[in-house]
mmCIF file of C-alpha atoms in Angstrom:
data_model
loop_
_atom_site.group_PDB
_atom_site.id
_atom_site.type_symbol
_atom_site.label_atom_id
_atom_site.label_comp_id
_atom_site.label_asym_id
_atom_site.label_seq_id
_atom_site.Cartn_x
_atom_site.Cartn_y
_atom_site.Cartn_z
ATOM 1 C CA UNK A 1 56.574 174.854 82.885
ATOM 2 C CA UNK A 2 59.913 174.583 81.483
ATOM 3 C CA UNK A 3 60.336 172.744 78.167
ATOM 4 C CA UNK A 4 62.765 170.548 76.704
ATOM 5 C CA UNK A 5 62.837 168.925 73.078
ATOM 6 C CA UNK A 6 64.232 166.291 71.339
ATOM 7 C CA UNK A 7 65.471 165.078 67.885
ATOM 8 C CA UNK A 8 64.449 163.151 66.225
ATOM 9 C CA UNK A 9 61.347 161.836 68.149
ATOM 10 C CA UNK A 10 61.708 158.566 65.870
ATOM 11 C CA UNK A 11 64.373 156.872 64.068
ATOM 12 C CA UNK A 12 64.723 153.274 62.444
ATOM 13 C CA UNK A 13 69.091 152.420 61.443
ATOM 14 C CA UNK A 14 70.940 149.548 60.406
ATOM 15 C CA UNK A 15 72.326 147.117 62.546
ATOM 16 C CA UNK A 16 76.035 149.266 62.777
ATOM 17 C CA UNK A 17 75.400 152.133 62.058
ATOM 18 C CA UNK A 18 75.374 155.186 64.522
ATOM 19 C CA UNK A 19 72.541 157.578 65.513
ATOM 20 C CA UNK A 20 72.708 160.980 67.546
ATOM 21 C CA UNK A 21 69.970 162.311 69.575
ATOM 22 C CA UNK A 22 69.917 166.005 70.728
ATOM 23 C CA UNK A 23 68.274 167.500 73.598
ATOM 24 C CA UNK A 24 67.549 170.712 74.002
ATOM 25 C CA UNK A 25 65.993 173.078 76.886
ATOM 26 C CA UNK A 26 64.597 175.939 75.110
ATOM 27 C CA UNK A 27 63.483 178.573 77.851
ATOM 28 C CA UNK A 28 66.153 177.878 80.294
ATOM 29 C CA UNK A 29 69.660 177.103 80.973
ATOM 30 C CA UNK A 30 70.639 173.624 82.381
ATOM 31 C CA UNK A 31 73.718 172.705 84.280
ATOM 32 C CA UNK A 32 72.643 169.163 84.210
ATOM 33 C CA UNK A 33 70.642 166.952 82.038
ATOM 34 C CA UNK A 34 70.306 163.531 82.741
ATOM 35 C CA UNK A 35 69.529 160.355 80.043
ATOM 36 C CA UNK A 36 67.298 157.928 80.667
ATOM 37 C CA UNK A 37 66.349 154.438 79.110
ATOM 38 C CA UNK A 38 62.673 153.420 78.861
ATOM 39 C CA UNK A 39 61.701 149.814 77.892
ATOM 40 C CA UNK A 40 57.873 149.017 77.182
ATOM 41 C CA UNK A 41 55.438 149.166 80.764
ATOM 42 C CA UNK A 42 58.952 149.878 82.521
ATOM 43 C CA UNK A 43 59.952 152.907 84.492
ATOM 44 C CA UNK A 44 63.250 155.125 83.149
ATOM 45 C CA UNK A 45 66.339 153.365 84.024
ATOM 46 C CA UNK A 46 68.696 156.443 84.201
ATOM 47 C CA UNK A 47 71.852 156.045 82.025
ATOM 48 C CA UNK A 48 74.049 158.810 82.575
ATOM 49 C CA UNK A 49 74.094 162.318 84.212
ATOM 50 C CA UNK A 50 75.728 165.408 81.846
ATOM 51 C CA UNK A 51 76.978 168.187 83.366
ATOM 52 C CA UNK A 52 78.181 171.323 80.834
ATOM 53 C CA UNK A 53 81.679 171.449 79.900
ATOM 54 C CA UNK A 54 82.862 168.427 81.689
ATOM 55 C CA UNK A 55 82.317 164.046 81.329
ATOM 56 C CA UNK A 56 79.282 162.796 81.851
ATOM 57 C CA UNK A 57 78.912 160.074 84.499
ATOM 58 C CA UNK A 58 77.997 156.799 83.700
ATOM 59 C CA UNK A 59 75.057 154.688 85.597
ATOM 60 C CA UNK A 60 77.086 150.909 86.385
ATOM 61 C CA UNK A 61 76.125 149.023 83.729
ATOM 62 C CA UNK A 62 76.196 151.435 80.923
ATOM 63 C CA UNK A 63 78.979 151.154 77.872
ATOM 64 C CA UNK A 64 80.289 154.958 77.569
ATOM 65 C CA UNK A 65 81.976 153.653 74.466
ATOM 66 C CA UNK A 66 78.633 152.683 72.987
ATOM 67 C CA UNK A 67 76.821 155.917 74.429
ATOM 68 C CA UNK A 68 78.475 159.073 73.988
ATOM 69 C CA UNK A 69 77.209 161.978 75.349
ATOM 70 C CA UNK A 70 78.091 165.366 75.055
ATOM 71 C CA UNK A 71 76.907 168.392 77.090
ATOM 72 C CA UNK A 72 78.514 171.216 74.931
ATOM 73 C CA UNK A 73 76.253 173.845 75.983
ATOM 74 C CA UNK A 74 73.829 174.877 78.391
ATOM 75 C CA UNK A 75 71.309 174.161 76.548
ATOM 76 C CA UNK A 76 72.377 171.138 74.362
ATOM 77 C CA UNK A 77 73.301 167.767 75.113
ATOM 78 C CA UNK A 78 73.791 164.991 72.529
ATOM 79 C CA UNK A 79 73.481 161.045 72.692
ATOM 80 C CA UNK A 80 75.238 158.960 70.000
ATOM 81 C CA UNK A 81 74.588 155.114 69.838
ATOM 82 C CA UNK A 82 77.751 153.892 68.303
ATOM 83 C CA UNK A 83 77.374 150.810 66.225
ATOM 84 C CA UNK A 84 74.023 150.284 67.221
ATOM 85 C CA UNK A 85 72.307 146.483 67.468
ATOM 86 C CA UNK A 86 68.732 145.625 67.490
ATOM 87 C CA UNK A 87 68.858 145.152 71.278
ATOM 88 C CA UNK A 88 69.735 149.330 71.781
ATOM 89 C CA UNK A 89 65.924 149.949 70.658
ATOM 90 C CA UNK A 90 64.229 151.603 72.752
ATOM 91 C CA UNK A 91 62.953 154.187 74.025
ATOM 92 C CA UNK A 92 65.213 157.478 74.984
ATOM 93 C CA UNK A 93 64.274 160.127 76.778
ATOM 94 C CA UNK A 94 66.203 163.238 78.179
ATOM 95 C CA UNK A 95 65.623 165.206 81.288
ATOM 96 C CA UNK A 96 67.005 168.969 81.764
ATOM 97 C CA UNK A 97 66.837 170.333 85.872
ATOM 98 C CA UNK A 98 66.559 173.693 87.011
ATOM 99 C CA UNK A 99 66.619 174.080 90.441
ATOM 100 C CA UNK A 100 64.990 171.227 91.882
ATOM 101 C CA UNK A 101 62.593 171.118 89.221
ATOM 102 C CA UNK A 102 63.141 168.015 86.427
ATOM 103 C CA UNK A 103 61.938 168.561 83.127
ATOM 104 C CA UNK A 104 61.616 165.691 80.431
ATOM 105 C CA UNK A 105 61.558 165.760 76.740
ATOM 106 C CA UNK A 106 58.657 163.943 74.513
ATOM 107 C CA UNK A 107 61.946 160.994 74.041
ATOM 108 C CA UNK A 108 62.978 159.467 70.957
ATOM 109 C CA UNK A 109 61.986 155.825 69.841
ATOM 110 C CA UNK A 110 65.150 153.842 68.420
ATOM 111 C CA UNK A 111 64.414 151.164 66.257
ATOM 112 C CA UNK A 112 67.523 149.339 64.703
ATOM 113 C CA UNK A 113 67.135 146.998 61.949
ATOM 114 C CA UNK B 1 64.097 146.630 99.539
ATOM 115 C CA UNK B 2 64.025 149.597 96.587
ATOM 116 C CA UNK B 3 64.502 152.590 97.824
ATOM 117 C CA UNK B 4 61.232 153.889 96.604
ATOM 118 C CA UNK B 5 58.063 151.913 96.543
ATOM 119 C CA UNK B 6 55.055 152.271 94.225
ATOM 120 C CA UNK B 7 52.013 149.969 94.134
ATOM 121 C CA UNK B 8 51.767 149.503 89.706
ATOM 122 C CA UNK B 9 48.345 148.651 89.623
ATOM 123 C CA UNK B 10 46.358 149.168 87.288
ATOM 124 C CA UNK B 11 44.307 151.154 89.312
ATOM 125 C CA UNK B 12 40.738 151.809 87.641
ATOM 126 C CA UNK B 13 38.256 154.407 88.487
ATOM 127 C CA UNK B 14 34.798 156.067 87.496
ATOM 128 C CA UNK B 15 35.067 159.002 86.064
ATOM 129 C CA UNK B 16 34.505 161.859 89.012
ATOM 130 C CA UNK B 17 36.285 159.897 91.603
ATOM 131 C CA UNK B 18 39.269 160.701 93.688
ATOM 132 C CA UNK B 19 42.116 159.209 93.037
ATOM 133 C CA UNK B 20 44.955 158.845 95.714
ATOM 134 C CA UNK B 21 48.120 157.477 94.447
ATOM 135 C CA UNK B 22 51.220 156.795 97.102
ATOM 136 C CA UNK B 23 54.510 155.814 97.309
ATOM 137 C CA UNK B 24 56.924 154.979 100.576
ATOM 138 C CA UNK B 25 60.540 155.531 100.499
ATOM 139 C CA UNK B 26 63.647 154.558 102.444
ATOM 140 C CA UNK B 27 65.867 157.048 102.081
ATOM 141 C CA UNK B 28 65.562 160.106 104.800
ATOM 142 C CA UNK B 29 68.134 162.620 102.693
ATOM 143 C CA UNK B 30 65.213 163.011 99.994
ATOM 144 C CA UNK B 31 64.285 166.350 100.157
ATOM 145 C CA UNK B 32 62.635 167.036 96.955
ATOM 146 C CA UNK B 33 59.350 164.915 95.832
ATOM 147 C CA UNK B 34 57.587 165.033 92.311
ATOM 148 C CA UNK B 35 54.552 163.424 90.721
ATOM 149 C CA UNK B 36 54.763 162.898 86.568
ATOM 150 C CA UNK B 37 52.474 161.987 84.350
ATOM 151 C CA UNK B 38 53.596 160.166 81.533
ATOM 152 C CA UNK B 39 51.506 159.277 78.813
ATOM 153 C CA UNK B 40 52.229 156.469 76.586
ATOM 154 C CA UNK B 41 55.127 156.741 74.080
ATOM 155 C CA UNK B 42 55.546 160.349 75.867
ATOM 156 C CA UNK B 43 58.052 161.685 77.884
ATOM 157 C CA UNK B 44 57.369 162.641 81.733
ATOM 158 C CA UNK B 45 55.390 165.595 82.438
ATOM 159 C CA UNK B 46 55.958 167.200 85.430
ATOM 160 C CA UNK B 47 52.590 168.100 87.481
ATOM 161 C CA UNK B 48 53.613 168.857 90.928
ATOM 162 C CA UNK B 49 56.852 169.259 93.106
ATOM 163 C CA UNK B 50 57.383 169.718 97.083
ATOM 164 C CA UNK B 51 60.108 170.293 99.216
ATOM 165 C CA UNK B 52 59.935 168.537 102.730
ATOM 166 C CA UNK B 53 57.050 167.895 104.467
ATOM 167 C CA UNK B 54 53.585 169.816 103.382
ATOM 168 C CA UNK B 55 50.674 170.124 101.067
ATOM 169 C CA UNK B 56 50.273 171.415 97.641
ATOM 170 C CA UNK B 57 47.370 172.145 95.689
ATOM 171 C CA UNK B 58 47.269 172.946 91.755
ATOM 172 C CA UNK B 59 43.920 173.030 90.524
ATOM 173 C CA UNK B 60 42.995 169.538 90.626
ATOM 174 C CA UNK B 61 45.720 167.990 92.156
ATOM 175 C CA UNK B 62 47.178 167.744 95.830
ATOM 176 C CA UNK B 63 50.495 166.653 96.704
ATOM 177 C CA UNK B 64 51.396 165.592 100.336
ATOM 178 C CA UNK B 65 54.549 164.611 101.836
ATOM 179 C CA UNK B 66 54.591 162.757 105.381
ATOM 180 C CA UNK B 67 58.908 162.880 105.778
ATOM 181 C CA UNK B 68 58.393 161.065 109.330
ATOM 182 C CA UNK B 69 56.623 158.606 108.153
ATOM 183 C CA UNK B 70 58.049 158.326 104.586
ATOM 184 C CA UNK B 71 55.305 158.521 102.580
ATOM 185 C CA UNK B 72 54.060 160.712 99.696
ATOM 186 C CA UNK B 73 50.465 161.417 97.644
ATOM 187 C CA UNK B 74 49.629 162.625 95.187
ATOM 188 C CA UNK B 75 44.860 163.672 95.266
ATOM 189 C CA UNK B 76 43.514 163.883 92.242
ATOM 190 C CA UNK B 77 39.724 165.271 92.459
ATOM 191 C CA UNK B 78 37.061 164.993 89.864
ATOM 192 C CA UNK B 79 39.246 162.626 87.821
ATOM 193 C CA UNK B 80 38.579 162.604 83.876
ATOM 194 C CA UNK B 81 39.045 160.011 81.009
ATOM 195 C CA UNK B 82 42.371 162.605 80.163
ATOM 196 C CA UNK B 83 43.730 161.878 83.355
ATOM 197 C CA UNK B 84 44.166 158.179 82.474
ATOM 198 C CA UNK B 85 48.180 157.841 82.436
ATOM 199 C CA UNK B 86 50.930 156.336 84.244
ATOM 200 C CA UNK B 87 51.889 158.346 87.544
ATOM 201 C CA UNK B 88 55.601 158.346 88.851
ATOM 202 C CA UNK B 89 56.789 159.720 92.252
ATOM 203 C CA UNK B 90 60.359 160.842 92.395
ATOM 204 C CA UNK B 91 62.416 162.418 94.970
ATOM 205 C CA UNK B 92 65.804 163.828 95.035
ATOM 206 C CA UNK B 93 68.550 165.112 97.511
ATOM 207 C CA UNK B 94 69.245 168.496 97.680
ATOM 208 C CA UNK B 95 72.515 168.752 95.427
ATOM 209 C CA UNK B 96 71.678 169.739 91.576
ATOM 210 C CA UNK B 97 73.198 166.756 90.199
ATOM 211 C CA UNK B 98 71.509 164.348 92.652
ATOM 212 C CA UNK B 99 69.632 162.228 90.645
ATOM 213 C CA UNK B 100 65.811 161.341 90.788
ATOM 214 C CA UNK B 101 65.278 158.501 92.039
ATOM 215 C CA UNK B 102 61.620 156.876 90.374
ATOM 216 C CA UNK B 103 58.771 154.731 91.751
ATOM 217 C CA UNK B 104 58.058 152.235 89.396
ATOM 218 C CA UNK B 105 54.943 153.824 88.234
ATOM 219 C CA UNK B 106 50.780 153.265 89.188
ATOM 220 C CA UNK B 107 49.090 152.851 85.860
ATOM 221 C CA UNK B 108 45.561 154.659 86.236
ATOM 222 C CA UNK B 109 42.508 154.144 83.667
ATOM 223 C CA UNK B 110 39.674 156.140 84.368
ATOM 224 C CA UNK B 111 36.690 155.160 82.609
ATOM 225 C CA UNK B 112 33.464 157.485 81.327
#
């Protein structure tokens, strides 16, 4: 299958500070990746959808001022957690599609201090 | 009512035993359907994926979609201690930027 990677797969901040995330397909070209949220024994709670060269779009609920995302090729998008507080840790995980097909990355665990 | 439905569990087996893991759904434009495996503090894996109504076999696994009654499974035969995960069902439309839209997530332990 197709894979997708992320970066870093942990990180610990201070309370204020910001932290990107990249995602990355590496054998294939996506037109959409999608972000996703993951709290412990939960299921992914989808936070935004990026399409290349354009905005992403926002899942109600979500602060686009607090997560920016930027889909600046097709095969990279970033997150950035502006200003981060101890209640944005979690877990983050991308998703690149092909097709039909939806492939995740191994996320990235965000603990803010 | 969600629009897709998945029993949690914890559903706990022998080791050898076949597992059948469902999930119902509401929504008749779903087109696409998709079973992940996601170990813990992993991302998603993606082990099967069907369009409309059907079975699939990959080695182990069997995916079946029922559109007219709105129900999807996902067989596994043989089950081993490795298969012990959380499964997911997800189904899409047929648009590239629809997104998936998750069951909650059956938690399976299968024990030696």
């Amino acid at each position: 299958g197709a894979v997708v990677s992320q970066h870093p797969s942990w990180v610990i901040c201070k309370s204020g500070t910001s932290v990107k995330i990249e995602c990355r397909s590496l054998d294939f070209q996506a037109t959409t990746m999608f972000w996703y949220r993951q709290f412990p024994k939960q299921s992914l709670m989808l936070m935004a959808t990026s399409n290349e060269g354009s905005k992403a779009t926002y899942e109600q609920g979500v602060e686009k001022d607090k997560f920016l995302i930027n889909h600046a090729s097709l095969t990279l998008s970033t997150l950035t957690v502006t200003s981060a507080h101890p209640e944005d840790s979690s877990f983050y995980i991308c998703s690149a599609r092909t097709g039909p097909e939806q492939y995740f990355g191994p996320g990235t665990r965000l603990t803010v201090t | 009512q969600k629009e897709v439905e998945q029993d949690p569990g914890p559903l706990s087996v022998p080791e050898g035993a076949i597992v059948s893991l469902n999930c119902t759904y509401s929504n008749s434009a779903f087109q696409y359907f998709m079973w992940y495996r996601q170990y813990s503090r992993k991302g998603p894996e993606l082990l099967m994926y069907t369009y409309s109504s059907g079975n699939k076999e990959d080695g182990r696994f069997t995916a079946q979609v029922d559109k007219s009654s709105k129900y999807i499974s996902l067989f596994i035969r043989d089950s081993q201690p490795s298969d012990s995960a959380t499964y997911l069902c997800a189904m899409s439309g047929l648009v590239n930027t629809d997104k998936l839209i998750f069951g909650t997530g059956t938690r399976l332990q299968v024990f030696p």
